Each structure stands twice: as structure tokens, then as C-alpha cells.
mmCIF file of C-alpha atoms in Angstrom:
data_model
loop_
_atom_site.group_PDB
_atom_site.id
_atom_site.type_symbol
_atom_site.label_atom_id
_atom_site.label_comp_id
_atom_site.label_asym_id
_atom_site.label_seq_id
_atom_site.Cartn_x
_atom_site.Cartn_y
_atom_site.Cartn_z
ATOM 1 C CA ASN A 1 30.470 7.782 57.305
ATOM 2 C CA LEU A 2 30.267 6.611 53.842
ATOM 3 C CA ASN A 3 32.723 4.460 51.699
ATOM 4 C CA GLY A 4 32.825 7.039 48.316
ATOM 5 C CA THR A 5 32.362 3.990 46.502
ATOM 6 C CA SER A 6 28.879 2.278 47.259
ATOM 7 C CA ALA A 7 27.870 3.620 50.854
ATOM 8 C CA TYR A 8 24.563 5.803 50.779
ATOM 9 C CA ILE A 9 21.243 6.518 52.625
ATOM 10 C CA THR A 10 17.885 7.573 51.220
ATOM 11 C CA ALA A 11 15.206 9.835 52.932
ATOM 12 C CA GLY A 12 12.327 9.070 50.515
ATOM 13 C CA ASN A 13 10.762 10.988 48.740
ATOM 14 C CA LYS A 14 8.716 14.036 51.406
ATOM 15 C CA PHE A 15 11.523 16.435 50.744
ATOM 16 C CA LYS A 16 10.324 18.451 48.146
ATOM 17 C CA TYR A 17 9.244 22.136 48.598
ATOM 18 C CA PRO A 18 9.095 24.499 45.569
ATOM 19 C CA SER A 19 8.737 27.967 46.674
ATOM 20 C CA ALA A 20 11.015 28.125 50.058
ATOM 21 C CA PHE A 21 13.408 25.425 51.620
ATOM 22 C CA THR A 22 16.612 25.638 53.499
ATOM 23 C CA ILE A 23 18.714 22.503 53.951
ATOM 24 C CA GLU A 24 22.334 22.498 56.734
ATOM 25 C CA LEU A 25 24.537 19.956 57.663
ATOM 26 C CA TRP A 26 27.947 19.718 58.490
ATOM 27 C CA ALA A 27 30.044 17.218 56.178
ATOM 28 C CA TYR A 28 33.418 16.073 56.044
ATOM 29 C CA ASN A 29 36.311 15.136 53.525
ATOM 30 C CA SER A 30 40.254 14.391 54.069
ATOM 31 C CA ASN A 31 40.458 16.478 50.971
ATOM 32 C CA TRP A 32 38.243 18.523 49.908
ATOM 33 C CA ASN A 33 40.136 19.123 46.417
ATOM 34 C CA ALA A 34 38.335 15.726 45.122
ATOM 35 C CA THR A 35 39.131 14.019 41.905
ATOM 36 C CA THR A 36 36.131 13.173 41.538
ATOM 37 C CA SER A 37 32.810 14.274 41.776
ATOM 38 C CA GLN A 38 30.941 13.421 44.709
ATOM 39 C CA THR A 39 27.657 14.314 46.211
ATOM 40 C CA ILE A 40 26.818 15.498 49.917
ATOM 41 C CA ILE A 41 22.986 15.619 49.215
ATOM 42 C CA SER A 42 20.548 15.433 46.405
ATOM 43 C CA CYS A 43 17.518 15.567 45.061
ATOM 44 C CA PHE A 44 18.352 15.492 41.888
ATOM 45 C CA GLU A 45 17.073 13.581 39.294
ATOM 46 C CA ASN A 46 15.322 16.457 35.959
ATOM 47 C CA GLY A 47 15.021 18.552 38.507
ATOM 48 C CA GLY A 48 15.128 19.419 42.479
ATOM 49 C CA TYR A 49 18.022 20.415 43.957
ATOM 50 C CA ARG A 50 21.672 19.283 45.085
ATOM 51 C CA ILE A 51 25.074 20.167 46.906
ATOM 52 C CA SER A 52 28.061 18.749 45.453
ATOM 53 C CA ILE A 53 31.663 19.182 44.887
ATOM 54 C CA ASN A 54 32.903 18.614 41.637
ATOM 55 C CA ASP A 55 36.271 17.455 40.249
ATOM 56 C CA ALA A 56 38.143 19.100 37.077
ATOM 57 C CA SER A 57 36.517 17.220 34.787
ATOM 58 C CA ALA A 58 33.131 18.378 35.773
ATOM 59 C CA PRO A 59 30.676 19.078 32.931
ATOM 60 C CA SER A 60 29.494 22.936 32.219
ATOM 61 C CA PRO A 61 27.209 24.154 34.556
ATOM 62 C CA TYR A 62 28.918 22.857 37.143
ATOM 63 C CA ASN A 63 31.783 25.194 38.674
ATOM 64 C CA SER A 64 34.753 22.360 38.380
ATOM 65 C CA GLY A 65 37.128 22.502 41.764
ATOM 66 C CA TYR A 66 33.864 24.496 43.432
ATOM 67 C CA LEU A 67 31.793 23.011 46.221
ATOM 68 C CA ASN A 68 28.389 23.645 44.308
ATOM 69 C CA ALA A 69 24.304 23.645 45.242
ATOM 70 C CA VAL A 70 21.764 23.607 42.199
ATOM 71 C CA ILE A 71 18.641 24.112 41.764
ATOM 72 C CA TYR A 72 16.228 23.702 39.024
ATOM 73 C CA ASN A 73 13.425 25.479 38.361
ATOM 74 C CA GLY A 74 13.027 25.808 34.733
ATOM 75 C CA SER A 75 16.783 25.819 34.355
ATOM 76 C CA ASN A 76 19.621 24.691 36.303
ATOM 77 C CA GLN A 77 20.947 27.515 38.885
ATOM 78 C CA HIS A 78 24.162 27.082 40.849
ATOM 79 C CA LEU A 79 26.255 28.893 43.141
ATOM 80 C CA SER A 80 29.610 27.707 44.111
ATOM 81 C CA TYR A 81 32.492 28.441 46.663
ATOM 82 C CA LYS A 82 36.584 27.349 45.837
ATOM 83 C CA LEU A 83 37.405 24.052 46.874
ATOM 84 C CA SER A 84 40.975 25.146 48.091
ATOM 85 C CA ASN A 85 39.477 27.594 50.561
ATOM 86 C CA LEU A 86 38.733 24.720 52.101
ATOM 87 C CA THR A 87 40.807 22.454 55.019
ATOM 88 C CA VAL A 88 40.859 18.971 55.746
ATOM 89 C CA GLY A 89 37.610 18.138 58.286
ATOM 90 C CA TRP A 90 34.642 19.326 58.769
ATOM 91 C CA HIS A 91 32.953 22.145 57.251
ATOM 92 C CA HIS A 92 29.197 23.895 57.813
ATOM 93 C CA VAL A 93 27.494 24.220 54.751
ATOM 94 C CA ALA A 94 24.134 25.472 53.739
ATOM 95 C CA MET A 95 21.836 26.513 50.821
ATOM 96 C CA VAL A 96 18.748 28.763 51.360
ATOM 97 C CA TYR A 97 16.099 29.206 48.142
ATOM 98 C CA SER A 98 13.428 31.747 49.356
ATOM 99 C CA GLY A 99 11.302 31.811 45.732
ATOM 100 C CA THR A 100 13.519 34.746 45.376
ATOM 101 C CA LEU A 101 17.053 34.314 46.280
ATOM 102 C CA PHE A 102 19.437 31.524 46.152
ATOM 103 C CA SER A 103 21.568 31.427 48.830
ATOM 104 C CA LEU A 104 25.659 29.669 50.087
ATOM 105 C CA TYR A 105 26.942 29.646 53.223
ATOM 106 C CA VAL A 106 29.983 27.728 54.317
ATOM 107 C CA ASP A 107 30.446 27.955 57.502
ATOM 108 C CA GLY A 108 28.415 30.414 59.065
ATOM 109 C CA VAL A 109 29.059 32.344 55.501
ATOM 110 C CA LEU A 110 27.263 33.542 53.042
ATOM 111 C CA ARG A 111 29.367 33.087 50.038
ATOM 112 C CA GLU A 112 27.656 33.750 47.155
ATOM 113 C CA SER A 113 23.562 34.344 45.908
ATOM 114 C CA LYS A 114 21.096 35.898 43.278
ATOM 115 C CA ALA A 115 17.508 36.086 42.352
ATOM 116 C CA VAL A 116 15.861 33.414 41.171
ATOM 117 C CA SER A 117 12.307 33.751 40.284
ATOM 118 C CA GLU A 118 10.713 30.484 39.283
ATOM 119 C CA THR A 119 9.929 27.729 41.855
ATOM 120 C CA VAL A 120 12.248 24.743 42.056
ATOM 121 C CA GLN A 121 10.602 21.887 40.331
ATOM 122 C CA TYR A 122 11.199 18.088 40.678
ATOM 123 C CA ASN A 123 10.321 14.780 39.549
ATOM 124 C CA SER A 124 7.825 13.225 41.017
ATOM 125 C CA SER A 125 9.381 9.666 41.583
ATOM 126 C CA ASN A 126 12.330 11.457 43.358
ATOM 127 C CA SER A 127 14.097 10.727 46.698
ATOM 128 C CA LEU A 128 16.034 12.609 48.530
ATOM 129 C CA LEU A 129 19.546 10.525 49.018
ATOM 130 C CA ILE A 130 22.452 11.404 51.355
ATOM 131 C CA GLY A 131 25.730 10.428 50.042
ATOM 132 C CA ALA A 132 25.185 9.846 46.585
ATOM 133 C CA GLU A 133 23.961 11.748 43.668
ATOM 134 C CA ALA A 134 20.097 10.806 42.868
ATOM 135 C CA GLY A 135 19.211 8.815 39.982
ATOM 136 C CA SER A 136 16.015 7.456 39.208
ATOM 137 C CA GLY A 137 13.462 6.719 42.328
ATOM 138 C CA THR A 138 15.934 5.943 44.811
ATOM 139 C CA MET A 139 18.573 4.751 43.117
ATOM 140 C CA PRO A 140 21.931 6.884 42.930
ATOM 141 C CA ALA A 141 23.055 7.353 39.775
ATOM 142 C CA GLY A 142 26.960 7.749 41.524
ATOM 143 C CA GLN A 143 29.209 10.028 42.693
ATOM 144 C CA TYR A 144 29.143 8.717 45.973
ATOM 145 C CA TRP A 145 30.318 11.002 48.995
ATOM 146 C CA LYS A 146 34.068 9.646 51.192
ATOM 147 C CA GLY A 147 33.651 11.156 54.348
ATOM 148 C CA TYR A 148 31.260 11.870 57.157
ATOM 149 C CA ILE A 149 28.060 14.003 56.738
ATOM 150 C CA ASP A 150 26.235 14.754 60.168
ATOM 151 C CA GLU A 151 23.343 17.173 61.573
ATOM 152 C CA ILE A 152 21.678 17.376 58.439
ATOM 153 C CA ARG A 153 18.371 20.017 59.050
ATOM 154 C CA ILE A 154 16.050 20.368 56.107
ATOM 155 C CA TRP A 155 13.701 23.052 56.665
ATOM 156 C CA ASN A 156 10.091 23.288 54.263
ATOM 157 C CA SER A 157 10.956 27.805 54.893
ATOM 158 C CA SER A 158 14.075 30.095 54.163
ATOM 159 C CA GLN A 159 16.001 30.552 57.189
ATOM 160 C CA SER A 160 17.665 34.162 57.944
ATOM 161 C CA ALA A 161 21.964 34.452 58.211
ATOM 162 C CA LEU A 162 21.351 34.619 61.835
ATOM 163 C CA SER A 163 19.242 31.218 62.328
ATOM 164 C CA ILE A 164 22.240 29.642 60.071
ATOM 165 C CA GLU A 165 24.539 30.675 62.070
ATOM 166 C CA ASP A 166 22.859 29.936 65.276
ATOM 167 C CA TRP A 167 21.286 26.525 63.788
ATOM 168 C CA MET A 168 25.603 25.750 63.324
ATOM 169 C CA PHE A 169 26.879 26.171 66.964
ATOM 170 C CA ARG A 170 24.150 23.925 68.581
#
């Protein structure tokens, strides 16, 4: 349960997979149509990946009013799902990077994907933060999550749609 102002979890700097990975989790928000940008999970300080929701004032290239999955592979690559499609409560979110395809699943359904051609690049001091935007090292850069996050799974491989749906119901 994260308070949206200062609470977050650091998971160290070991979750950096350049050629393939899958991140899936359950997230709860009492208002998915955010008035502030909030980060669910991030290993994204000058490279890496993140899953966040962005308010109407979010800077380009992130879509405002959307759930965004972002990777950095020489440039920011992002996938989005409209927040107005999410009801109050729990939603399952998964991002999959295979080295050639980047995909976003919400509630077990593929919502967007795109071809990519470069490996994900990371800042060597980056840490994985849960519930805040990653800053330098283990320090958050704000965008605290207000709600719950549960059942986080991170693989160093790309999981199939069938696997994502299977794990969603475990």
C-alpha cells in the first residue's frame, strides 16, 4: 500500500535485461484518471524501462491520460492504453520485450505492440523502484504511486500471451 507522496520500494540494480524481459503485476488505484503522473514500476533513469500513468500535463513523448509502458533503446519507445478504459480497482499489467517486439497487456489482453530493433540500454547506477520514478541510484525522482501493487513478476525472457494470461490467474 503506497501513499502517493513518499512511500516506495527499492529492489536494487539487478533487474536489467537488455535483450528480453517480461514484467507483470497487479495494481490498484481508486482513480485511474490521474490528476498527477504516477509510476508503478521504474528502472528508468537515463535508460531502462517503466510502467506509469500520466496526467494531462505529461510531457511528450508520453501520452497523457494513458497507462504507458516505456523502454529506452537509443530512443524512448512507448506503448499506451487509455486510462478512461480502466475502472476503479485492480488491473493486471504486463510489458514484454523480446528484442524485436515490445508489447503491453492489460487484464490479460494485448493492447498495443510495436517492432523494435535495438537492445534496451541502462544507466549503470539505476535501481528498480516500485511505486516511484527511478532517479539517480536508489533515489526516487517523484511520481509516487497512490494505491496498491501486488504479485510483481520479472523474467529475463519474453513470456507468451498464453503465459501472461496463465500467471494472471494464479
